[in-house]
Amino acid sequence: MTLNTRIEAAIDGALGRATAGSVPPKLAAALYHAVKPGGARIRPTISLSVALACGDDRPALADAAASAIELIHCASLVHDDMPCFDDAAIRRGKPSVHAKYGEALALLAGDSLIVLGFDVLGVAALENPARAGRLVGEMARFTGMPHGICAGQGWESEATIDLATYHRAKTGALFTAATRMGALAAGEDPEPWTELGARIGEAFQVADDLLDALQPEAVTGKPAGQDARLARPSAVTELGVAGAIKRLEDILSGAIASIPACPGEAMLAEMVRATAARLTPAHTATAAE
Amino acid sequence: MTLNTRIEAAIDGALGRATAGSVPPKLAAALYHAVKPGGARIRPTISLSVALACGDDRPALADAAASAIELIHCASLVHDDMPCFDDAAIRRGKPSVHAKYGEALALLAGDSLIVLGFDVLGVAALENPARAGRLVGEMARFTGMPHGICAGQGWESEATIDLATYHRAKTGALFTAATRMGALAAGEDPEPWTELGARIGEAFQVADDLLDALQPEAVTGKPAGQDARLARPSAVTELGVAGAIKRLEDILSGAIASIPACPGEAMLAEMVRATAARLTPAHTATAAE
């Protein structure tokens, strides 16, 4: 099975469980709307790639970790799009969840997806309690307070913020969760995998800044120029477009250099290069010229 | 230690972890505002009481289960109070979280508290992976979709709802989680404990309907007559005040009758009676006359 097949199967299994039996139909539909079809599934792809590189001795656990991270990511998108945050009516080229189902159901859909992420790990715990228990702790750590994506979003309500801390939490946390949880799912120590996740997260942030500045809505599926409009910090305003592209390349080289020695080292380096290619489409580079 | 001391210590430990180090200060304050000082802490009291009745052989795990349930409950209050749901400016006699910190931080505070609930179980899993893993699954089941409190809230967006299903999910789920998780934390099969939780949940719903209809804002700490104003189903509109009080008494008798044979059976019956006394203050009975 390809990574993508495994990821979608695990996500579909979770969504199926969450919407089985007598359920409120609109909320059930909102969950599917938020998660399917997905975006690039970058975080679960990273997580599964790391698990594979570490031997993937418990595939069900690796699938659980990967899909749990993606469900948390989708939850964060639903809540981030709401009027009290980005007020984004479009996501992945279709109406955002609140635009289609209203704020109440968007709030509940996000809550339900957070819970579903942990539910997936709870199911996995029945077979592999020790590793799944640690996965619960990891995912909570990189999702909530004090240093997860909730904390990152929380910094946006502060007058003074440390930009590195902000980005590490808001964007980096789930990438770090991805590499660490992939390693843990395969029975490896997560520590040596922290840097790879953190660097991919940094790269993603710079790439996102570039996309926001350069790409039309038709390509990104969301309103263009939001960073400038909302006066948010961005690598493009800080370094210019060419500087930001150079920065992205440096970070990705560092990410590849940080990969711990393991059977799947070469495969992982290839995965990072493929991620980089996805992050920097040709027309971004062209626009920089 | 009294139950209350154990509960508050566990909650304080979780909040302390969630706000340690460099954190966004407003979000950290919002978490404390949402959780401290608490309401009656009925759910964790039930959970710990059941654990004690079952022998409480792993007190740290019982404390984790109890505090995790209360954190989820507090999260649900924060989100329920938001403008897209109840639009309640007051909670427990002080401003609701969004009234004080704004909608963005209220949304994040609720998200962070959901995650913190699971984080507490993740920490407990380090010592007791098998039982903590099952607790994660239980808590997810009674919190999210398809049958947890999120599902219950989701029914409010539907034109046709089955009232029993709605109440079982919206109010009953966390009480059922409380009895089952208390038993699980103490190493017992949760199944025989389902009915006790479900019946306490029903009692609580009827008592809540009575309070809403009869009590002034000064007593409940939230706006009076919300059910009637929002045209929500209520035992009082269905049965009248005297009928609702009779119903409450019947449910509580059933709850006591449902307690499984265990060393702490008499203590638990006492706990249910004490809960009932809390739920039906003298002036509710007076108002019914």
Coordinates of C-alpha atoms in Angstrom, one line a residue:
Chain A
M1 CA 0.0 0.0 0.0
T2 CA 1.2 3.5 -0.7
L3 CA 1.5 5.9 2.2
N4 CA -1.5 7.8 0.9
T5 CA -3.7 4.7 0.8
R6 CA -2.8 3.9 4.4
I7 CA -3.4 7.5 5.5
E8 CA -6.8 7.8 3.8
A9 CA -7.9 4.4 5.1
A10 CA -7.0 5.3 8.7
I11 CA -8.8 8.7 8.4
D12 CA -11.9 7.0 6.8
G13 CA -12.0 4.5 9.5
A14 CA -12.0 7.2 12.2
L15 CA -14.6 9.3 10.4
G16 CA -16.8 6.2 9.9
R17 CA -16.7 5.4 13.6
A18 CA -17.5 9.0 14.5
T19 CA -20.5 9.1 12.3
A20 CA -21.9 5.6 12.9
G21 CA -25.5 5.1 14.2
S22 CA -27.9 7.8 15.2
V23 CA -25.9 11.0 14.9
P24 CA -26.7 14.7 14.2
P25 CA -26.6 14.7 10.4
K26 CA -25.3 18.2 9.9
L27 CA -22.4 17.8 12.3
A28 CA -21.5 14.5 10.7
A29 CA -21.5 16.1 7.3
A30 CA -19.4 19.0 8.7
L31 CA -16.8 16.5 9.9
Y32 CA -16.5 15.0 6.4
H33 CA -16.4 18.4 4.8
A34 CA -13.5 19.4 7.1
V35 CA -11.4 16.3 6.4
K36 CA -12.3 15.0 2.9
P37 CA -10.9 15.5 0.4
G38 CA -7.8 16.5 2.2
G39 CA -5.0 18.9 1.3
A40 CA -1.5 17.5 0.8
R41 CA -1.6 15.4 4.0
I42 CA 1.9 16.5 4.6
R43 CA 2.0 15.9 8.3
P44 CA 0.7 12.3 8.2
T45 CA 3.0 11.6 5.3
I46 CA 6.0 12.7 7.3
S47 CA 4.8 10.7 10.3
L48 CA 4.4 7.5 8.4
S49 CA 7.7 8.1 6.5
V50 CA 9.5 8.3 9.8
A51 CA 7.8 5.2 11.1
L52 CA 8.8 3.3 7.9
A53 CA 12.3 4.6 8.2
C54 CA 12.4 3.2 11.8
G55 CA 11.1 -0.3 10.7
D56 CA 7.4 0.2 11.1
D57 CA 7.0 -2.9 13.2
R58 CA 3.4 -2.0 14.3
P59 CA 1.8 -0.6 11.1
A60 CA -1.6 -0.1 12.8
L61 CA 0.0 2.1 15.4
A62 CA 1.8 4.1 12.8
D63 CA -1.4 4.6 10.9
A64 CA -3.2 5.7 14.1
A65 CA -0.5 8.3 14.8
A66 CA -0.5 9.7 11.3
S67 CA -4.3 9.9 11.1
A68 CA -4.6 11.4 14.6
I69 CA -2.2 14.2 13.7
E70 CA -4.1 14.9 10.5
L71 CA -7.4 15.1 12.3
I72 CA -5.9 17.6 14.8
H73 CA -4.6 19.6 11.9
C74 CA -8.0 19.6 10.2
A75 CA -9.6 20.7 13.5
S76 CA -7.2 23.6 13.7
L77 CA -8.1 24.7 10.2
V78 CA -11.8 24.7 11.0
H79 CA -11.3 26.8 14.1
D80 CA -8.7 29.1 12.5
D81 CA -11.1 29.9 9.6
M82 CA -13.8 31.1 12.0
P83 CA -14.8 34.8 12.1
C84 CA -13.0 35.4 15.4
F85 CA -9.7 34.3 13.8
D86 CA -9.0 34.5 10.1
D87 CA -12.6 34.9 9.0
A88 CA -11.9 32.8 5.9
A89 CA -14.8 31.9 3.8
I90 CA -12.8 29.6 1.5
R91 CA -10.6 26.6 2.4
R92 CA -9.0 24.1 -0.1
G93 CA -11.1 25.7 -2.9
K94 CA -14.5 25.2 -1.2
P95 CA -16.5 27.0 1.5
S96 CA -14.9 26.8 4.9
V97 CA -16.9 24.8 7.5
H98 CA -18.5 27.8 9.2
A99 CA -19.3 29.4 5.8
K100 CA -21.2 26.2 4.8
Y101 CA -22.6 25.0 8.2
G102 CA -22.6 28.0 10.4
E103 CA -20.4 28.9 13.4
A104 CA -22.0 26.6 15.9
L105 CA -21.4 23.5 13.8
A106 CA -17.9 24.7 12.9
L107 CA -17.0 25.1 16.6
L108 CA -18.4 21.6 17.3
A109 CA -16.8 20.1 14.2
G110 CA -13.4 21.3 15.4
D111 CA -14.0 20.1 18.9
S112 CA -15.2 16.7 17.6
L113 CA -12.1 16.3 15.4
I114 CA -9.7 17.1 18.3
V115 CA -11.5 14.4 20.3
L116 CA -11.5 12.0 17.4
G117 CA -7.7 12.4 17.1
F118 CA -7.3 11.2 20.6
D119 CA -10.0 8.5 20.1
V120 CA -7.9 7.0 17.3
L121 CA -5.0 6.7 19.8
G122 CA -7.4 5.3 22.4
V123 CA -8.4 2.5 19.9
A124 CA -4.8 1.8 19.2
A125 CA -4.1 1.6 22.9
L126 CA -6.2 -1.6 23.1
E127 CA -3.5 -3.4 21.2
N128 CA -0.4 -1.4 22.1
P129 CA -1.1 0.4 25.4
A130 CA 2.5 1.4 26.2
R131 CA 3.3 3.1 22.9
A132 CA -0.2 4.5 22.4
G133 CA -0.1 6.0 25.9
R134 CA 3.1 7.8 25.0
L135 CA 1.5 8.9 21.7
V136 CA -1.4 10.5 23.6
G137 CA 1.1 12.5 25.7
E138 CA 3.0 13.6 22.6
M139 CA 0.0 14.7 20.7
A140 CA -1.4 16.6 23.7
R141 CA 2.0 18.3 24.1
F142 CA 2.1 19.5 20.5
T143 CA -1.6 20.5 20.3
G144 CA -2.5 22.3 23.5
M145 CA -0.9 24.6 26.0
P146 CA 1.9 25.5 26.9
H147 CA 3.7 24.9 23.6
G148 CA 1.3 23.3 21.1
I149 CA -0.6 24.9 18.2
C150 CA -3.2 26.3 20.6
A151 CA -0.4 28.2 22.4
G152 CA 0.8 29.4 19.0
Q153 CA -2.6 30.7 18.1
G154 CA -2.9 32.3 21.6
W155 CA 0.2 34.4 20.9
E156 CA -1.8 36.2 18.2
S157 CA -3.8 37.9 21.0
E158 CA -0.7 39.3 22.6
A159 CA 0.8 42.8 22.0
T160 CA 4.4 41.6 22.2
I161 CA 5.4 38.2 20.9
D162 CA 8.7 36.4 20.2
L163 CA 8.4 35.4 16.6
A164 CA 10.4 32.2 16.9
T165 CA 8.3 31.0 19.8
Y166 CA 5.2 31.9 17.9
H167 CA 6.1 30.0 14.7
R168 CA 7.5 27.1 16.6
A169 CA 4.2 26.6 18.4
K170 CA 1.7 27.6 15.7
T171 CA 3.2 25.9 12.7
G172 CA 6.1 23.9 13.9
A173 CA 4.5 21.9 16.7
L174 CA 2.5 19.5 14.5
F175 CA 5.5 18.8 12.3
T176 CA 7.6 18.0 15.3
A177 CA 4.7 15.8 16.6
A178 CA 4.7 14.1 13.2
T179 CA 8.4 13.0 13.3
R180 CA 8.4 12.2 17.0
M181 CA 5.1 10.2 16.9
G182 CA 6.2 8.3 13.8
A183 CA 9.4 7.2 15.6
L184 CA 7.4 6.4 18.8
A185 CA 4.9 4.3 16.9
A186 CA 7.7 2.2 15.6
G187 CA 9.2 1.8 19.0
E188 CA 12.1 4.3 18.7
D189 CA 13.2 7.0 21.0
P190 CA 11.5 10.2 19.7
E191 CA 14.2 12.7 20.8
P192 CA 16.6 12.4 17.8
W193 CA 13.6 13.1 15.6
T194 CA 12.7 16.4 17.1
E195 CA 15.0 18.5 14.9
L196 CA 13.8 17.1 11.6
G197 CA 10.2 17.9 12.5
A198 CA 11.1 21.4 13.7
R199 CA 13.1 22.2 10.5
I200 CA 10.3 20.9 8.2
G201 CA 8.0 23.1 10.2
E202 CA 10.2 26.2 9.7
A203 CA 10.4 25.4 6.0
F204 CA 6.7 25.1 5.8
Q205 CA 6.2 28.4 7.5
V206 CA 8.5 30.2 5.1
A207 CA 6.8 28.5 2.2
D208 CA 3.4 29.5 3.5
D209 CA 4.5 33.1 3.7
L210 CA 5.7 32.9 0.1
L211 CA 2.5 31.4 -1.1
D212 CA 0.5 34.0 0.8
A213 CA 2.4 36.8 -0.8
L214 CA 2.7 35.5 -4.3
Q215 CA -0.1 33.1 -5.2
P216 CA -3.5 33.9 -6.5
E217 CA -6.5 32.5 -4.6
A218 CA -7.2 30.1 -7.4
V219 CA -4.0 28.2 -6.6
T220 CA -4.0 28.3 -2.8
G221 CA -7.7 27.9 -2.3
K222 CA -7.8 30.7 0.2
P223 CA -7.8 34.5 0.0
A224 CA -4.4 35.9 -1.1
G225 CA -2.3 38.5 0.8
Q226 CA -3.9 37.7 4.2
D227 CA -0.6 38.2 6.1
A228 CA -0.2 41.8 4.8
R229 CA -3.9 42.5 5.3
L230 CA -3.8 41.3 8.9
A231 CA -0.4 42.8 9.5
R232 CA 1.0 39.4 10.5
P233 CA 4.7 38.7 10.7
S234 CA 6.0 37.0 7.5
A235 CA 9.4 35.9 6.1
V236 CA 8.6 37.8 2.9
T237 CA 8.1 41.1 4.6
E238 CA 11.2 40.4 6.7
L239 CA 13.6 39.1 4.0
G240 CA 11.9 39.9 0.6
V241 CA 10.9 37.2 -1.8
A242 CA 14.4 36.2 -2.9
G243 CA 15.7 36.2 0.7
A244 CA 12.8 34.0 1.8
I245 CA 13.4 31.5 -1.0
K246 CA 17.1 31.3 0.0
R247 CA 16.1 30.8 3.6
L248 CA 13.7 28.0 2.6
E249 CA 16.5 26.2 0.8
D250 CA 18.9 26.5 3.8
I251 CA 16.3 25.1 6.2
L252 CA 15.6 22.1 4.0
S253 CA 19.3 21.3 3.7
G254 CA 19.4 21.5 7.5
A255 CA 16.4 19.2 7.7
I256 CA 18.1 16.5 5.5
A257 CA 21.3 16.8 7.5
S258 CA 19.4 16.3 10.8
I259 CA 17.9 12.9 9.8
P260 CA 19.2 10.3 12.3
A261 CA 21.1 7.3 11.1
C262 CA 18.5 4.6 10.4
P263 CA 17.6 2.0 7.8
G264 CA 15.4 4.4 5.9
E265 CA 17.7 7.4 6.0
A266 CA 17.9 7.8 2.2
M267 CA 14.2 7.3 1.7
L268 CA 13.5 10.1 4.2
A269 CA 15.9 12.5 2.6
E270 CA 14.0 11.9 -0.6
M271 CA 10.7 12.5 1.3
V272 CA 12.0 15.9 2.5
R273 CA 13.1 16.8 -1.1
A274 CA 9.7 15.8 -2.4
T275 CA 8.0 17.9 0.3
A276 CA 10.3 20.8 -0.6
A277 CA 9.2 20.5 -4.3
R278 CA 5.6 20.6 -3.2
L279 CA 6.2 23.6 -1.0
T280 CA 8.0 25.6 -3.8
P281 CA 6.0 25.3 -7.0
A282 CA 7.8 26.5 -10.1
H283 CA 5.7 29.7 -10.4
T284 CA 6.8 30.8 -6.9
A285 CA 10.4 30.7 -8.1
T286 CA 9.4 32.4 -11.3
A287 CA 7.6 35.2 -9.4
A288 CA 10.8 35.8 -7.4
E289 CA 12.8 36.6 -10.5
Chain B
M1 CA -7.5 13.7 51.9
T2 CA -11.1 14.6 51.1
L3 CA -12.3 14.0 47.6
N4 CA -12.4 17.7 47.0
T5 CA -8.7 18.1 48.0
R6 CA -7.7 15.4 45.6
I7 CA -9.8 16.8 42.7
E8 CA -8.4 20.3 43.1
A9 CA -4.9 19.1 43.5
A10 CA -5.1 17.1 40.3
I11 CA -6.7 20.0 38.4
D12 CA -4.1 22.5 39.8
G13 CA -1.4 20.1 38.7
A14 CA -2.8 20.0 35.1
L15 CA -3.3 23.8 34.9
G16 CA 0.2 24.3 36.3
R17 CA 1.7 22.1 33.6
A18 CA -0.4 23.9 30.9
T19 CA 0.8 27.3 31.9
A20 CA 4.5 26.6 32.7
G21 CA 7.3 28.5 31.0
S22 CA 6.9 31.0 28.2
V23 CA 3.2 30.9 27.4
P24 CA 0.7 33.5 25.9
P25 CA -0.4 35.2 29.2
K26 CA -4.0 35.9 28.2
L27 CA -4.7 32.4 27.1
A28 CA -3.1 31.1 30.3
A29 CA -5.3 33.4 32.4
A30 CA -8.3 32.3 30.4
L31 CA -7.6 28.7 31.3
Y32 CA -7.6 29.5 35.0
H33 CA -10.7 31.7 34.6
A34 CA -12.5 28.8 33.0
V35 CA -11.6 26.2 35.6
K36 CA -11.0 28.0 38.9
P37 CA -12.8 28.4 41.2
G38 CA -15.0 25.6 40.0
G39 CA -18.6 24.9 40.3
A40 CA -19.8 21.9 42.3
R41 CA -17.3 19.5 40.7
I42 CA -20.1 17.0 40.6
R43 CA -18.6 14.8 37.8
P44 CA -15.1 14.3 39.3
T45 CA -16.7 13.7 42.7
I46 CA -18.8 10.9 41.2
S47 CA -15.8 9.5 39.4
L48 CA -13.6 9.5 42.4
S49 CA -16.4 8.1 44.6
V50 CA -16.8 5.2 42.2
A51 CA -13.1 4.6 42.2
L52 CA -13.1 4.5 46.0
A53 CA -16.1 2.2 46.1
C54 CA -14.1 -0.1 43.8
G55 CA -11.0 -0.1 46.0
D56 CA -9.0 2.8 44.5
D57 CA -5.9 0.7 44.1
R58 CA -4.2 3.3 41.8
P59 CA -5.2 6.7 43.3
A60 CA -3.1 8.7 40.8
L61 CA -5.0 7.2 38.0
A62 CA -8.4 7.8 39.7
D63 CA -7.3 11.5 40.3
A64 CA -6.3 11.7 36.6
A65 CA -9.6 10.3 35.4
A66 CA -11.6 12.7 37.7
S67 CA -9.7 15.8 36.8
A68 CA -9.7 15.0 33.0
I69 CA -13.5 14.7 33.1
E70 CA -13.8 18.1 34.8
L71 CA -11.4 19.7 32.3
I72 CA -13.6 18.5 29.5
H73 CA -16.7 19.7 31.3
C74 CA -15.1 23.2 31.8
A75 CA -14.1 23.2 28.1
S76 CA -17.7 22.5 27.1
L77 CA -19.0 25.4 29.3
V78 CA -16.6 27.8 27.7
H79 CA -17.6 26.9 24.2
D80 CA -21.4 26.6 25.1
D81 CA -21.3 30.1 26.4
M82 CA -20.0 31.6 23.2
P83 CA -22.3 33.8 21.0
C84 CA -22.9 31.1 18.4
F85 CA -24.4 28.9 21.2
D86 CA -26.0 30.3 24.4
D87 CA -24.4 33.7 24.1
A88 CA -24.1 33.8 27.9
A89 CA -22.2 36.7 29.4
I90 CA -22.2 35.2 32.9
R91 CA -21.0 31.9 34.2
R92 CA -20.7 30.8 37.9
G93 CA -21.4 34.4 38.9
K94 CA -18.6 36.0 36.9
P95 CA -18.1 37.0 33.3
S96 CA -17.9 34.0 30.9
V97 CA -14.6 33.5 29.2
H98 CA -15.5 35.1 25.9
A99 CA -17.1 38.0 27.8
K100 CA -13.8 38.7 29.6
Y101 CA -11.2 37.6 27.0
G102 CA -13.0 37.8 23.7
E103 CA -14.1 35.0 21.4
A104 CA -10.8 34.1 19.9
L105 CA -9.3 33.3 23.4
A106 CA -12.5 31.6 24.5
L107 CA -12.3 29.3 21.5
L108 CA -8.7 28.5 22.2
A109 CA -9.2 28.1 25.9
G110 CA -11.9 25.5 25.2
D111 CA -9.6 23.7 22.7
S112 CA -6.7 23.8 25.1
L113 CA -8.8 22.4 28.0
I114 CA -10.0 19.5 25.8
V115 CA -6.4 18.7 25.0
L116 CA -5.4 19.1 28.6
G117 CA -8.0 16.5 29.6
F118 CA -6.3 14.0 27.4
D119 CA -2.9 15.2 28.4
V120 CA -3.7 14.3 32.0
L121 CA -4.5 10.8 30.9
G122 CA -1.3 10.7 28.8
V123 CA 0.7 11.5 31.9
A124 CA -1.1 8.8 33.8
A125 CA -0.3 6.4 31.0
L126 CA 3.4 6.6 31.8
E127 CA 2.7 4.6 35.0
N128 CA -0.4 2.7 34.0
P129 CA -0.5 2.4 30.3
A130 CA -3.2 -0.3 30.0
R131 CA -5.8 1.3 32.2
A132 CA -4.9 4.9 31.0
G133 CA -5.2 3.8 27.4
R134 CA -8.7 2.5 28.1
L135 CA -9.5 5.8 29.9
V136 CA -8.5 7.7 26.8
G137 CA -11.0 5.7 24.7
E138 CA -13.8 6.1 27.2
M139 CA -13.3 9.9 27.5
A140 CA -13.2 10.3 23.8
R141 CA -16.3 8.2 23.4
F142 CA -18.3 10.4 25.8
T143 CA -16.9 13.7 24.6
G144 CA -16.9 13.6 20.8
M145 CA -19.0 12.1 18.0
P146 CA -21.1 10.0 17.6
H147 CA -22.5 9.9 21.1
G148 CA -20.6 12.3 23.4
I149 CA -21.4 15.8 24.5
C150 CA -20.3 17.3 21.1
A151 CA -23.0 15.1 19.4
G152 CA -25.5 16.3 22.0
Q153 CA -24.8 19.9 21.2
G154 CA -24.9 19.0 17.5
W155 CA -28.5 17.9 17.8
E156 CA -29.4 21.5 18.6
S157 CA -28.8 22.4 15.0
E158 CA -31.3 19.8 13.7
A159 CA -35.0 20.5 13.0
T160 CA -36.1 17.1 14.4
I161 CA -34.5 15.5 17.4
D162 CA -35.1 12.6 19.6
L163 CA -35.2 14.1 23.1
A164 CA -33.9 11.1 24.9
T165 CA -30.9 10.8 22.5
Y166 CA -30.2 14.5 22.8
H167 CA -30.2 14.6 26.6
R168 CA -28.3 11.3 26.9
A169 CA -25.5 12.8 24.8
K170 CA -25.5 16.4 25.9
T171 CA -25.9 16.0 29.6
G172 CA -25.7 12.3 30.4
A173 CA -22.5 11.4 28.5
L174 CA -20.1 13.0 31.0
F175 CA -21.9 11.5 34.0
T176 CA -21.7 8.0 32.4
A177 CA -18.0 8.7 31.6
A178 CA -17.6 9.6 35.3
T179 CA -18.9 6.3 36.7
R180 CA -17.3 4.2 34.1
M181 CA -13.9 5.9 34.2
G182 CA -13.9 5.8 38.0
A183 CA -14.4 2.0 37.9
L184 CA -11.8 1.6 35.1
A185 CA -9.2 3.6 37.0
A186 CA -9.7 1.2 39.9
G187 CA -9.3 -1.8 37.6
E188 CA -12.9 -2.8 37.4
D189 CA -15.1 -3.6 34.4
P190 CA -16.9 -0.3 33.6
E191 CA -20.1 -2.0 32.1
P192 CA -22.0 -2.5 35.4
W193 CA -21.4 1.2 36.2
T194 CA -23.0 2.6 33.0
E195 CA -26.6 2.8 34.4
L196 CA -25.6 4.7 37.6
G197 CA -23.9 7.4 35.5
A198 CA -26.8 7.5 33.0
R199 CA -29.4 7.9 35.8
I200 CA -27.4 10.6 37.6
G201 CA -27.2 12.4 34.2
E202 CA -30.9 12.2 33.8
A203 CA -31.5 13.5 37.3
F204 CA -29.1 16.3 36.6
Q205 CA -30.9 17.3 33.4
V206 CA -34.3 17.5 35.2
A207 CA -32.7 19.4 38.1
D208 CA -31.2 21.8 35.6
D209 CA -34.5 22.4 33.9
L210 CA -36.0 23.1 37.3
L211 CA -33.2 25.5 38.2
D212 CA -33.5 27.3 34.9
A213 CA -37.3 27.8 35.3
L214 CA -37.3 28.7 39.0
Q215 CA -34.1 30.2 40.2
P216 CA -33.1 33.8 39.9
E217 CA -29.8 34.7 38.2
A218 CA -28.2 35.5 41.6
V219 CA -28.5 31.9 42.7
T220 CA -27.5 30.0 39.5
G221 CA -24.9 32.5 38.3
K222 CA -26.4 32.5 34.8
P223 CA -29.3 34.2 33.1
A224 CA -32.7 32.8 34.2
G225 CA -35.3 31.3 31.9
Q226 CA -33.0 30.5 29.0
D227 CA -34.8 27.3 28.1
A228 CA -38.1 29.2 27.6
R229 CA -36.3 32.1 25.8
L230 CA -34.5 29.7 23.5
A231 CA -37.5 27.4 23.1
R232 CA -35.5 24.5 24.3
P233 CA -37.1 21.2 25.5
S234 CA -37.4 21.0 29.3
A235 CA -38.9 18.6 31.8
V236 CA -40.7 21.6 33.4
T237 CA -42.5 22.6 30.2
E238 CA -43.3 18.9 29.6
L239 CA -44.4 17.8 33.2
G240 CA -44.9 21.0 35.1
V241 CA -42.8 21.9 38.2
A242 CA -44.4 19.3 40.6
G243 CA -44.2 16.6 37.9
A244 CA -40.6 17.4 37.2
I245 CA -39.7 17.2 41.0
K246 CA -41.5 13.8 41.2
R247 CA -39.6 12.6 38.2
L248 CA -36.3 13.7 39.7
E249 CA -37.0 11.7 42.9
D250 CA -37.9 8.6 40.9
I251 CA -34.7 8.8 38.8
L252 CA -32.5 9.2 42.0
S253 CA -34.2 6.1 43.5
G254 CA -33.4 4.2 40.4
A255 CA -29.8 5.5 40.5
I256 CA -29.3 4.1 44.0
A257 CA -30.9 0.8 43.1
S258 CA -28.5 0.5 40.1
I259 CA -25.3 0.6 42.2
P260 CA -23.4 -2.6 41.6
A261 CA -22.6 -4.8 44.6
C262 CA -19.2 -3.5 45.8
P263 CA -17.3 -2.7 49.0
G264 CA -18.3 0.9 48.9
E265 CA -22.0 0.4 48.0
A266 CA -23.4 2.2 51.0
M267 CA -21.0 5.1 50.7
L268 CA -22.0 5.5 47.0
A269 CA -25.7 5.5 47.9
E270 CA -24.9 8.3 50.3
M271 CA -23.0 10.2 47.6
V272 CA -26.0 10.0 45.3
R273 CA -28.3 11.3 48.1
A274 CA -25.9 14.1 48.7
T275 CA -25.8 14.9 45.0
A276 CA -29.6 14.9 45.0
A277 CA -29.7 17.3 48.0
R278 CA -27.4 19.7 46.1
L279 CA -29.5 19.4 42.9
T280 CA -32.8 20.2 44.7
P281 CA -32.2 23.1 47.0
A282 CA -35.0 23.8 49.5
H283 CA -36.3 26.8 47.6
T284 CA -36.8 24.8 44.5
A285 CA -39.1 22.6 46.5
T286 CA -40.8 25.6 48.1
A287 CA -41.3 27.2 44.7
A288 CA -43.1 24.1 43.6
E289 CA -45.7 24.3 46.3

